[in-house]
Coordinates of C-alpha atoms and ligand atoms in Angstrom, one line a residue:
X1043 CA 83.2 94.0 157.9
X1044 CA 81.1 95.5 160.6
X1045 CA 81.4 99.0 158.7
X1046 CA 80.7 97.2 155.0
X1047 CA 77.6 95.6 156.5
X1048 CA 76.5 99.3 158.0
X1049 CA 77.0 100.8 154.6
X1050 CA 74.3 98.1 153.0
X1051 CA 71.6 98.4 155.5
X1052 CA 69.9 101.0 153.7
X1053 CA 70.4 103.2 156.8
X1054 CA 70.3 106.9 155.8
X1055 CA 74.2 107.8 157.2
X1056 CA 74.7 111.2 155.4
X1057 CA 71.2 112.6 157.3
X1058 CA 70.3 113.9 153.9
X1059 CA 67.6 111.0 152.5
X1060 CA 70.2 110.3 149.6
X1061 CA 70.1 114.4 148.4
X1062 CA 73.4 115.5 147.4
X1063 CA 74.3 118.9 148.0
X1064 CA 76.6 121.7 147.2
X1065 CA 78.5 122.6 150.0
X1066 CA 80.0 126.5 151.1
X1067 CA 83.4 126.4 153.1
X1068 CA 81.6 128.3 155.5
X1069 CA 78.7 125.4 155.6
X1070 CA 81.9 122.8 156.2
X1071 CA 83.2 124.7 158.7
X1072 CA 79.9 124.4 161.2
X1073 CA 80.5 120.6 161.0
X1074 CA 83.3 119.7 162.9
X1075 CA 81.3 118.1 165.9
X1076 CA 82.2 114.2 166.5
X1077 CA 78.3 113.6 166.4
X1078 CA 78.4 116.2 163.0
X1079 CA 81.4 115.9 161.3
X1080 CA 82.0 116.8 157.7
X1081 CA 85.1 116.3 156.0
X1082 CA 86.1 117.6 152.6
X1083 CA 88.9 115.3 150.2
X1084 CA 89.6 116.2 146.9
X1085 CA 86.8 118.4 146.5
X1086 CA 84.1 115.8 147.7
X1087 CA 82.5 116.2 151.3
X1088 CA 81.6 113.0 153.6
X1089 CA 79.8 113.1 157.0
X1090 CA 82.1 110.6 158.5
X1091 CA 80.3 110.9 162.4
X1092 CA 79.0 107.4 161.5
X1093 CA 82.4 106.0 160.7
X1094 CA 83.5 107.3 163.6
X1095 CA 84.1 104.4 165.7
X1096 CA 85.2 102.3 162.5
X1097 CA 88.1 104.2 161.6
X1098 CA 91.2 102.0 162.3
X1099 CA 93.1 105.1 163.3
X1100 CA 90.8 106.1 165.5
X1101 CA 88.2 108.9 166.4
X1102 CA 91.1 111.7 167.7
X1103 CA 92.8 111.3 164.6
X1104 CA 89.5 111.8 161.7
X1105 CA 88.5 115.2 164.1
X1106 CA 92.6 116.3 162.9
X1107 CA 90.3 117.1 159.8
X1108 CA 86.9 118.2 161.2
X1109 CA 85.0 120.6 159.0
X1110 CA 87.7 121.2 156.5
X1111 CA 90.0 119.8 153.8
X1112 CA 91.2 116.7 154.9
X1113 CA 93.3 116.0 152.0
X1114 CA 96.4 116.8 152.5
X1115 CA 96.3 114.4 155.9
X1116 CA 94.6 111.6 154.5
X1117 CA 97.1 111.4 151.4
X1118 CA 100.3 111.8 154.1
X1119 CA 98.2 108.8 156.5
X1120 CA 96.6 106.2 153.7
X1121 CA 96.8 107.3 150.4
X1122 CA 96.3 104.4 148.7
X1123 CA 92.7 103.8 151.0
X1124 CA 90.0 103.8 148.6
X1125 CA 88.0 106.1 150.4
X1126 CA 85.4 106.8 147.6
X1127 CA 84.4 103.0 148.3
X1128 CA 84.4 102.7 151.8
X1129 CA 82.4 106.2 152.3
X1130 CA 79.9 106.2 149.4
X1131 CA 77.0 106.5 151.3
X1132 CA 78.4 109.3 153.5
X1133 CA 78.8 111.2 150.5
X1134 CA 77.0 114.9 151.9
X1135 CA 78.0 116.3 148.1
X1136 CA 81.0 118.5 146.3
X1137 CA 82.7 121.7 147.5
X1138 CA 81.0 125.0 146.0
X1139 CA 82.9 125.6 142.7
X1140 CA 85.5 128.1 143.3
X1141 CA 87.7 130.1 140.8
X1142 CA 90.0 126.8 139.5
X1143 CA 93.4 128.6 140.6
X1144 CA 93.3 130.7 143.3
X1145 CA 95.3 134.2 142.6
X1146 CA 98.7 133.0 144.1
X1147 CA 98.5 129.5 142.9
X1148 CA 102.0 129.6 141.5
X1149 CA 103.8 130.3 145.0
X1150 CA 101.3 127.7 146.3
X1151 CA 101.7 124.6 144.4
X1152 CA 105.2 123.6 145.0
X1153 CA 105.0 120.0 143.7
X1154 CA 104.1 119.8 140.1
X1155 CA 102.0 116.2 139.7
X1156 CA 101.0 116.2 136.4
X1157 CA 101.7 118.1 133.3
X1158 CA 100.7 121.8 133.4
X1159 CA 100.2 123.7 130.2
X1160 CA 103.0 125.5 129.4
X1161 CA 101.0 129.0 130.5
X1162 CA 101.3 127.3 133.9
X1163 CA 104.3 126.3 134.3
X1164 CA 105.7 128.6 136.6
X1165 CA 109.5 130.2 137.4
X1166 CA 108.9 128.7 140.8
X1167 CA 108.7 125.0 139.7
X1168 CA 111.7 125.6 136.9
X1169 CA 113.6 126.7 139.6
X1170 CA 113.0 123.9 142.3
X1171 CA 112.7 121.1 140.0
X1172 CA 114.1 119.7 136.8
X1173 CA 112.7 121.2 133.7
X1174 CA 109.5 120.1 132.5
X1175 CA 109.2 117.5 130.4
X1176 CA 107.4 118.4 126.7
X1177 CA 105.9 115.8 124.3
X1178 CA 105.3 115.5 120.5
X1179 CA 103.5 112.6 118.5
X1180 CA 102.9 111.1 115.1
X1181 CA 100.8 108.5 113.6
X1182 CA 100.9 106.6 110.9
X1183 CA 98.1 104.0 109.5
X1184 CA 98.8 101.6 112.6
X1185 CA 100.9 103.2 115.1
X1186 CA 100.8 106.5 117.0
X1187 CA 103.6 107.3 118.7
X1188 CA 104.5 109.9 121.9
X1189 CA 107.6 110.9 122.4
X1190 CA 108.6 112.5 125.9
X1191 CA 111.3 114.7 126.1
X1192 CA 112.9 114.7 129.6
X1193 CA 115.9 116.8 129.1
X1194 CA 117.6 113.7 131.7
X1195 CA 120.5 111.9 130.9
X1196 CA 119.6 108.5 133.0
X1197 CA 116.1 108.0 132.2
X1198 CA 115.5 104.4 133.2
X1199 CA 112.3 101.8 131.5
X1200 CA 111.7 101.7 135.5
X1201 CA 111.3 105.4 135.2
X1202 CA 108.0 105.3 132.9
X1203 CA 105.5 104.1 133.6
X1204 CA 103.0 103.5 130.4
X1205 CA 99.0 102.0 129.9
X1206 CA 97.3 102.1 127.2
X1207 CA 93.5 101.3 127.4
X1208 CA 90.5 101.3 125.1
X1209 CA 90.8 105.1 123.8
X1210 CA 93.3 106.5 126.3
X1211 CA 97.1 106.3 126.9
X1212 CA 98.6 107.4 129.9
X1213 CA 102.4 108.0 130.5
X1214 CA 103.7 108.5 133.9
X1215 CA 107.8 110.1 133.9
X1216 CA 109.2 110.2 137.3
X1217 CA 112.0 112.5 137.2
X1218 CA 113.9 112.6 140.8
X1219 CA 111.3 114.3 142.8
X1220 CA 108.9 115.1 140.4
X1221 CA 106.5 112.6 138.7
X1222 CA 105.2 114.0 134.9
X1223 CA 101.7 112.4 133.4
X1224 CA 100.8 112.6 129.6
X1225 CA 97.5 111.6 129.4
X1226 CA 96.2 111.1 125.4
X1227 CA 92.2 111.0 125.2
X1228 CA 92.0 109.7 122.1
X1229 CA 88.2 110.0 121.1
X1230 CA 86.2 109.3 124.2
X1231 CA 85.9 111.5 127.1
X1232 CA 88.0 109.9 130.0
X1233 CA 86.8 109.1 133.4
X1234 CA 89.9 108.4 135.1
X1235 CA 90.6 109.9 138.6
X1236 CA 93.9 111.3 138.0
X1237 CA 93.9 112.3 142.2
X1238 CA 94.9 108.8 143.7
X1239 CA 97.5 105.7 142.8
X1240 CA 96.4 104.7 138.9
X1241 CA 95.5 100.8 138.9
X1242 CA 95.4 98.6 136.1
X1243 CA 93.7 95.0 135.8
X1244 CA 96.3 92.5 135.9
X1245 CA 95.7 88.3 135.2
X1246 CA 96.6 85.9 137.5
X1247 CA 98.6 83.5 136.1
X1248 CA 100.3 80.9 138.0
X1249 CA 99.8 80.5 142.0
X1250 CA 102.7 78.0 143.8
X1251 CA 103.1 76.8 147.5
X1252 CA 106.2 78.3 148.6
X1253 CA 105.6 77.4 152.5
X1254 CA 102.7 76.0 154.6
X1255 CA 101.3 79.4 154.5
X1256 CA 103.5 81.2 151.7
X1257 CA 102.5 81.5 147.6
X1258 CA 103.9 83.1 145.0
X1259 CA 101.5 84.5 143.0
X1260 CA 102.1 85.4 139.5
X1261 CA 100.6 88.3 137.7
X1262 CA 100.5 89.2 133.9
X1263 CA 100.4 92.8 133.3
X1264 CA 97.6 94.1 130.3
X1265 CA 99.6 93.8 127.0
X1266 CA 100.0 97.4 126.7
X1267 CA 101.1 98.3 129.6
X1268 CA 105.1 99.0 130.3
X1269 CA 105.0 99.0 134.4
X1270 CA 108.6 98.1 136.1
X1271 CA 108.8 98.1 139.8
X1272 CA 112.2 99.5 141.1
X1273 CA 113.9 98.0 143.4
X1274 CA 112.8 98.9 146.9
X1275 CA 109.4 99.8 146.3
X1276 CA 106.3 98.5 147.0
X1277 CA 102.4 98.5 145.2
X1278 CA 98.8 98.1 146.1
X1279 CA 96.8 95.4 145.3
X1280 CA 93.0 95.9 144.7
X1281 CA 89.8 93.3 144.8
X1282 CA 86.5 94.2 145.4
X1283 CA 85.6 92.0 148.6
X1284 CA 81.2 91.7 149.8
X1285 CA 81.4 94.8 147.2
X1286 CA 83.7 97.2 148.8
X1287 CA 87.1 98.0 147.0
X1288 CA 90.1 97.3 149.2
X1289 CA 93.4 97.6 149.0
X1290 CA 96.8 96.5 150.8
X1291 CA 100.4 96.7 149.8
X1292 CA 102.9 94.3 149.1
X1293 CA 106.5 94.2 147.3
X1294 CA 106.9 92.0 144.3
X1295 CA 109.7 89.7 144.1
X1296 CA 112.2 87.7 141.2
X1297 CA 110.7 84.5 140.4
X1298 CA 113.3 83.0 142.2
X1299 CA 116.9 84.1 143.8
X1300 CA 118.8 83.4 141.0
X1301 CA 116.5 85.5 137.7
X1302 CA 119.8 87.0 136.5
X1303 CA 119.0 91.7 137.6
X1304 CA 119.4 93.1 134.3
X1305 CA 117.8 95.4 132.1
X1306 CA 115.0 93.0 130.1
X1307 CA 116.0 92.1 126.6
X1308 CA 113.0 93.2 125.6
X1309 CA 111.6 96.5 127.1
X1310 CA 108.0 94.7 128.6
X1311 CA 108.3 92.6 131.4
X1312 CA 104.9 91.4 131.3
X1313 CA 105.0 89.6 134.6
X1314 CA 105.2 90.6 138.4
X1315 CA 105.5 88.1 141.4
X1316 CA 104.5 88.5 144.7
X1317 CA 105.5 86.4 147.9
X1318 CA 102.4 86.7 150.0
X1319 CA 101.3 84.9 153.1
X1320 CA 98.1 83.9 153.4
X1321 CA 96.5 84.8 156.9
X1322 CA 93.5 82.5 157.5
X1323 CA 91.5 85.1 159.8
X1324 CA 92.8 87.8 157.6
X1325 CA 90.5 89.9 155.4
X1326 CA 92.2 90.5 152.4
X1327 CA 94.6 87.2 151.5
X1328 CA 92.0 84.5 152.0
X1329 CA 90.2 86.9 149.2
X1330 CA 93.6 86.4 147.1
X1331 CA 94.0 83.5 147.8
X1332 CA 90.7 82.0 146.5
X1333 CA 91.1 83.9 142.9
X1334 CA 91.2 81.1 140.0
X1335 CA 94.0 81.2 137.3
X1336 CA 92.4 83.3 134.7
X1337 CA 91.3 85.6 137.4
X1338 CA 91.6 89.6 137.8
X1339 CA 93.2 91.9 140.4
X1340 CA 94.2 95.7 140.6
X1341 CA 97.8 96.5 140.6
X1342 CA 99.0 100.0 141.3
X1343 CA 101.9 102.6 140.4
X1344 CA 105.2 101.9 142.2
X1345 CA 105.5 103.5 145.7
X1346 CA 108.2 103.9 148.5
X1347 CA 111.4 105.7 149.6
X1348 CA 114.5 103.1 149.0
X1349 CA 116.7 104.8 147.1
X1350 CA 119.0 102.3 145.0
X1351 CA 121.9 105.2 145.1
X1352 CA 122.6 104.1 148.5
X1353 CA 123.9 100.9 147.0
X1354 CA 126.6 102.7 145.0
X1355 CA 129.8 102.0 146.0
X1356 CA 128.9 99.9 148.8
X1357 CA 131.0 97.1 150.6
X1358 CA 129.1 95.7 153.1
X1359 CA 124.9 94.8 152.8
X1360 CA 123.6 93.8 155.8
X1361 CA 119.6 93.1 155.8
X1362 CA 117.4 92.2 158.6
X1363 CA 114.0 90.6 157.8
X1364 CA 111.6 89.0 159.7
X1365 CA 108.6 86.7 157.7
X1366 CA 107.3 88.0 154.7
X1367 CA 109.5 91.4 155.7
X1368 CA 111.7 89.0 153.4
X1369 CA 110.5 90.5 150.4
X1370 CA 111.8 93.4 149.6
X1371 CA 115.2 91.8 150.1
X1372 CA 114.6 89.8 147.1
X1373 CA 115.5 92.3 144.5
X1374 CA 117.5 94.9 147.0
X1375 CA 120.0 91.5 147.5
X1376 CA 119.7 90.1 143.4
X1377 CA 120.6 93.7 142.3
X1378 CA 123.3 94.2 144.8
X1379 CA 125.1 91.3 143.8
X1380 CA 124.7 91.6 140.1
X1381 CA 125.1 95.2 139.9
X1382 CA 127.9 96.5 142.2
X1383 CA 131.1 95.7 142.2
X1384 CA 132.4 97.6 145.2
X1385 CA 130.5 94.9 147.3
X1386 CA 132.3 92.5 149.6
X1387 CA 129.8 90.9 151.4
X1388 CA 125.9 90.7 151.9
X1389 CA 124.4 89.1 154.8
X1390 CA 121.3 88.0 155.6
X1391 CA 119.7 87.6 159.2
X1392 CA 116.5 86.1 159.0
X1393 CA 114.0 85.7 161.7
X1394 CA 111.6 83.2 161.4
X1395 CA 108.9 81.4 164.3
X1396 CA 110.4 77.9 163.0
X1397 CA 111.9 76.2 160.2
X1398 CA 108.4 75.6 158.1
X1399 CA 108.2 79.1 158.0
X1400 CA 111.0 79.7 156.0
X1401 CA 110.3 81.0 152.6
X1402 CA 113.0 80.1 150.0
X1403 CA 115.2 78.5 152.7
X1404 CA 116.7 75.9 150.0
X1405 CA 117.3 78.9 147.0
X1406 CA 119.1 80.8 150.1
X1407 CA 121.2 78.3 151.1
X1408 CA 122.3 77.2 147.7
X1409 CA 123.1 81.0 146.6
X1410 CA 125.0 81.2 149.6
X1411 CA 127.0 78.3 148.5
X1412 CA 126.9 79.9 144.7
X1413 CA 128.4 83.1 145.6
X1414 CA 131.1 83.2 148.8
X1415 CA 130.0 87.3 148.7
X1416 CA 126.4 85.6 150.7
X1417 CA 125.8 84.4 153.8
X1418 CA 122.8 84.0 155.3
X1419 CA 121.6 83.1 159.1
X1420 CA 118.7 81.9 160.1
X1421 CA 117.0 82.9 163.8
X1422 CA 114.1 81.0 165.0
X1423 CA 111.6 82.1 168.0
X1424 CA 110.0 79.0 168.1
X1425 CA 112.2 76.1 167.1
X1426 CA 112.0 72.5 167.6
X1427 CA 114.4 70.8 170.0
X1428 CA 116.6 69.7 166.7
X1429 CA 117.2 73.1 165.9
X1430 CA 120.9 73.9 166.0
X1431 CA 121.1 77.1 164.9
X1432 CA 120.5 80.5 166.3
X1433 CA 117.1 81.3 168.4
X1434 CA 115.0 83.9 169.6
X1435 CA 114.3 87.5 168.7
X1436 CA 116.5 90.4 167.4
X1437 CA 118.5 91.8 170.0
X1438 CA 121.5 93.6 170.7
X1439 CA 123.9 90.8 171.2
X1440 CA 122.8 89.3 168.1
X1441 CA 123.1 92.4 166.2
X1442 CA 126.6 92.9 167.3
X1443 CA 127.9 89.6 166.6
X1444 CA 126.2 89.9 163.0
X1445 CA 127.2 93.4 161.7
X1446 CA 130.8 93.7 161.7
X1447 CA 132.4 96.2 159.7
X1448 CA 135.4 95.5 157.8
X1449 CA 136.9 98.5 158.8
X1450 CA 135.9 101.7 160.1
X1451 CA 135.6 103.7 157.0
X1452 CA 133.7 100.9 154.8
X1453 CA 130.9 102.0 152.9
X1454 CA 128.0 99.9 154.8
X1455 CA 123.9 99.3 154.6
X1456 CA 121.7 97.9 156.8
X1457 CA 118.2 97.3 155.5
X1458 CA 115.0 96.5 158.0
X1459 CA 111.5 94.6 157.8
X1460 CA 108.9 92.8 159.3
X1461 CA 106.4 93.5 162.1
X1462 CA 106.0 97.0 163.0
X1463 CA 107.3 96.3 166.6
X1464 CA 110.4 94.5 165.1
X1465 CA 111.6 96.9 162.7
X1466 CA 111.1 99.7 165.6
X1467 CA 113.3 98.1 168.1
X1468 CA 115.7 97.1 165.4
X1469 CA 116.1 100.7 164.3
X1470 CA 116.4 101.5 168.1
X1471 CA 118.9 98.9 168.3
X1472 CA 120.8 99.8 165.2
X1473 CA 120.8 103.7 166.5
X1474 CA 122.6 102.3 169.9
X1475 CA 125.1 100.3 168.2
X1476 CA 126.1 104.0 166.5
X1477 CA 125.2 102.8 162.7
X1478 CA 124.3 106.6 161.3
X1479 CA 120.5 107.1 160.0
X1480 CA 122.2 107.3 156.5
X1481 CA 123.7 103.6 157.3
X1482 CA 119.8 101.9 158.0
X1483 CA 116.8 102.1 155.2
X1484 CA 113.9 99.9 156.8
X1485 CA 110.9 99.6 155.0
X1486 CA 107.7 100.8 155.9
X1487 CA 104.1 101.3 154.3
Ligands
FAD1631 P1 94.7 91.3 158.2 O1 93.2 91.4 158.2 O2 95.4 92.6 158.2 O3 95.2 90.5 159.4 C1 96.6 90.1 159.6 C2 96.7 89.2 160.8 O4 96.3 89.9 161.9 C3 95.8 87.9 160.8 O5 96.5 86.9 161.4 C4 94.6 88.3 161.5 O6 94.0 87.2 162.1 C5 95.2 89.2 162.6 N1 94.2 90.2 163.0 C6 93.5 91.0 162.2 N2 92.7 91.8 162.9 C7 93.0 91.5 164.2 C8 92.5 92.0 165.4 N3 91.6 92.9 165.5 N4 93.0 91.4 166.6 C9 93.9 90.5 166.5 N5 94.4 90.0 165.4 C10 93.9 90.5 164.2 N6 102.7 90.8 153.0 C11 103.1 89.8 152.2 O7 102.7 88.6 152.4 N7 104.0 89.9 151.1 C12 104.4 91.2 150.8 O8 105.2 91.3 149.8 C13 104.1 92.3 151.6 N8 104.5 93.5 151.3 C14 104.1 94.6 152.1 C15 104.6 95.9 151.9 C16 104.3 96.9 152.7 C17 104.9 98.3 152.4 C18 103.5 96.7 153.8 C19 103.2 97.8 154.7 C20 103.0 95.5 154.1 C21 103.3 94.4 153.2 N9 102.7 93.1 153.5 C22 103.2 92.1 152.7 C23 101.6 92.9 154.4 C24 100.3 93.1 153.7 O9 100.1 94.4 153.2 C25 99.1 92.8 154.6 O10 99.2 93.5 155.8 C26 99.0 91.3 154.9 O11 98.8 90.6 153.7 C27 97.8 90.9 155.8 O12 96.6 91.3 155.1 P2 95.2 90.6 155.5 O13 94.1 91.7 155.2 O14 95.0 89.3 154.9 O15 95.2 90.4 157.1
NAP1632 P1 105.7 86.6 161.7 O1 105.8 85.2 161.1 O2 104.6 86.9 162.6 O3 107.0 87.0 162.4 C1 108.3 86.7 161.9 C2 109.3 86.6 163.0 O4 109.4 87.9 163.7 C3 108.9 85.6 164.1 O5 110.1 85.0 164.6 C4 108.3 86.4 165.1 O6 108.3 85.8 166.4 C5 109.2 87.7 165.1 N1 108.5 88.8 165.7 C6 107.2 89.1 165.6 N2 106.9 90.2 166.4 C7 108.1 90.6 166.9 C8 108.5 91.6 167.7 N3 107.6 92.5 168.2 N4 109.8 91.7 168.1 C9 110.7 90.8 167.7 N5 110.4 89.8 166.9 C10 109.1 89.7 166.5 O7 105.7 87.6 160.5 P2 104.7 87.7 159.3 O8 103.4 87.3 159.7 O9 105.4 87.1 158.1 O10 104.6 89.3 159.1 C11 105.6 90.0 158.4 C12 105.3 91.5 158.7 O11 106.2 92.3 157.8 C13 103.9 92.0 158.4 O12 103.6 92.8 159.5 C14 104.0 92.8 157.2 O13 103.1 93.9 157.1 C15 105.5 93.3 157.2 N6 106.0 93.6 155.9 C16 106.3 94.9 155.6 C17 106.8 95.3 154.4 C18 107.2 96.7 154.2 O14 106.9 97.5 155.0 N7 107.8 97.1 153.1 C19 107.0 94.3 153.4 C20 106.7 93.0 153.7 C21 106.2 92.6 154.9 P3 107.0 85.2 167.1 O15 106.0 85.0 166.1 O16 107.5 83.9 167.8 O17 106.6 86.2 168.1

């Protein structure tokens, strides 16, 4: 807030009187002073000395990119920051045009974001990757229609990602590694900023108590969009707040525990929940959390690294979650136990400060009646003197009374999250009780 109200002073925080120039590598390079310090990303250059002492990260770690191309470490830290925003009036002006693909571009670029034409498309990247997608379309009187051909066998609908909007489609293939855009300007020039996570405007439609502190919010995805979130991954949500955009992730949810995981009926699942807690001295939910029915926010692509292969075959689930760390157990736990039949058992261990805090505690105990395959335990820090059940924080004696194996060759998974400091000493935990790194997925931004 400090650095939004800087920002609107009127103070002059570039040191250029609102010029924008055109800036030489060599000029970049003489600015890597914490009192003068330029930094380029994608191809626009901030003087970011005055956000110095505002960067969450601190000062150490915005010199990492001192009078050069930050890029490549701001997309590895906080891709999904919207820096344009936040830095708007440190903008010191663009990178000197430079040939648009330098001579060994082909060895360079090793991931292929985007589709290249086919000129571009090098040996390199049909060697490393799968084959590039190519696409055709036709129209008639009403429709138009794209067709993408992957060359893959197990194309998913979570695997496309599609918006359509005013004059412009956009269709986003992720093909293991690789993620393919077709973007269709269809009369108008587009604007889009194809760098960064793409976001589309998404209706609130139905807000519930699901705790003292807990809602589930309902979004409605724009008619023409096809967006499915796979299981395990996270987005961004995006609202302008005192006219700065920001963003923070979260992990939508089922509706409830018992939405039936299948592929949709219909290939448009038009809604998306999210189980978010509202923190009253935070700066983004109390934002969320006064948006009307009827109201707009930002949803982005699908992010993270769970991998649903690794629940293939399994026997044993085990996940650890602590408050809203909850949520990306929903689906990871609804998929398991619709989808594969090797598994035995899936338990739940589920740490809480006291019983109030429980989200869903009624839906979990009645699916653990439902299906003898769940169980679920609950652990408070701070319970009442009724509480009967288990109390205090994860620990090792917990964690080895909970995880037994049914034997020592059983396919097992242990998934992680919550607080930062809880998921770290769980994984240190988990490491110590000789579970393998390919036995633990926790989930992190
Ligand atoms: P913040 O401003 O970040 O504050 C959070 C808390 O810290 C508040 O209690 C606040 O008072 C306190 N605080 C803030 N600054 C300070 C300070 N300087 N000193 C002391 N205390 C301070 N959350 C969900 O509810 N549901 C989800 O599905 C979900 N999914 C997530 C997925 C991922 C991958 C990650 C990384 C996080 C997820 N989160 C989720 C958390 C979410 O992204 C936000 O961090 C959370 O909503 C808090 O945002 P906020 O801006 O309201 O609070
Ligand atoms: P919370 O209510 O503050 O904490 C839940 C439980 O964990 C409480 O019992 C709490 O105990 C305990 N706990 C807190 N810190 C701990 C620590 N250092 N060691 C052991 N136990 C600890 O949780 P919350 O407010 O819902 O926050 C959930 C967290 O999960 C957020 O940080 C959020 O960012 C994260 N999250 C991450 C993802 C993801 O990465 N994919 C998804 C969702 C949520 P006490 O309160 O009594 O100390």
């Amino acid at each position: 807030m400090d650095w939004i109200r800087l920002t609107k002073s009127g103070k002059d925080l570039t040191g250029l009187k609102g010029r924008l120039i055109e800036v030489t590598e060599e000029e970049l390079k003489k600015h890597n002073k914490k009192d003068d310090c330029w930094i380029c990303i994608r191809g626009f250059v901030y003087n970011v000395s005055p956000y110095m002492e505002y960067h969450p990260g601190g000062e150490d770690e915005l010199m990492r990119a001192a009078g050069s191309d930050g890029t490549d470490l701001f997309d590895q830290v906080h891709r999904w920051v919207n820096y344009e925003s936040m830095l708007k009036e440190c903008l010191v002006g663009r990178m000197a045009m430079k040939p648009a693909f330098p001579k060994d571009y082909h060895e360079e670029k090793k991931v292929l974001n985007g589709m290249l034409p086919q000129s571009q498309v090098t040996d390199t990247l049909a060697k490393e990757g799968p084959s590039s997608p190519s696409y055709d379309w036709f129209q008639t009187d009403s429709l138009v229609t794209i067709v993408i051909y992957t060359k893959q066998k197990d194309i998913n609908l979570d695997s496309v990602i599609v918006d359509h909007r005013d004059d412009s489609f956009r269709a986003e293939t992720v093909i293991k590694d690789y993620s393919y855009l077709v973007h269709v300007a269809l009369s108008h020039e587009i604007q889009e900023d194809f760098s960064g996570l793409f976001y589309r405007k998404c209706q609130l439609v139905s807000k519930e108590d699901v705790t003292h502190d807990t809602k589930l919010f309902c979004l409605m995805l724009p008619p023409s969009t096809h967006l499915e979130v796979p299981v395990g991954q996270h987005v961004y949500l995006r609202l302008p707040i005192t006219g700065t955009e920001i963003v923070k992730p979260y992990t939508p949810v089922c509706d409830s525990l018992f939405s039936e995981f299948k592929e949709p009926v219909l290939p448009n699942n038009i809604y998306i929940y999210f189980l978010i807690k509202i923190y009253p001295a935070g700066f983004f939910t109390p934002e969320l959390d006064q948006l009307q029915i009827g109201d707009y926010v930002s949803v982005s692509n699908p992010e993270g690294n769970f991998i649903i292969s690794q629940l293939q075959e399994l026997e044993d689930l085990f996940l650890l979650a602590a408050g809203t760390g909850f949520t990306p157990m929903v689906k990871v736990l609804n998929y398991a136990l619709t989808n594969i039949p090797s598994l035995r058992k899936v338990k739940l261990m589920f740490f809480n400060k006291t019983e109030d805090d429980i989200i869903w505690r009624s839906q979990l105990e009645k699916l653990a009646f439902k299906d003898k395959r769940f169980e679920v335990e609950f652990v408070l820090s701070a319970p009442t003197s009724e509480w009967s059940g288990k109390q205090g924080y994860i620990s090792p004696a917990l964690l080895s009374e909970f995880l037994k194996r049914r034997s020592d060759t059983s396919k097992v998974l242990i998934c992680l999250c919550g607080p930062t400091p809880f998921t770290e000493q769980g994984m240190k935990m988990l490491h110590d009780l000789n579970f393998s790194k390919d036995e633990i997925h926790s989930f992190t931004a």
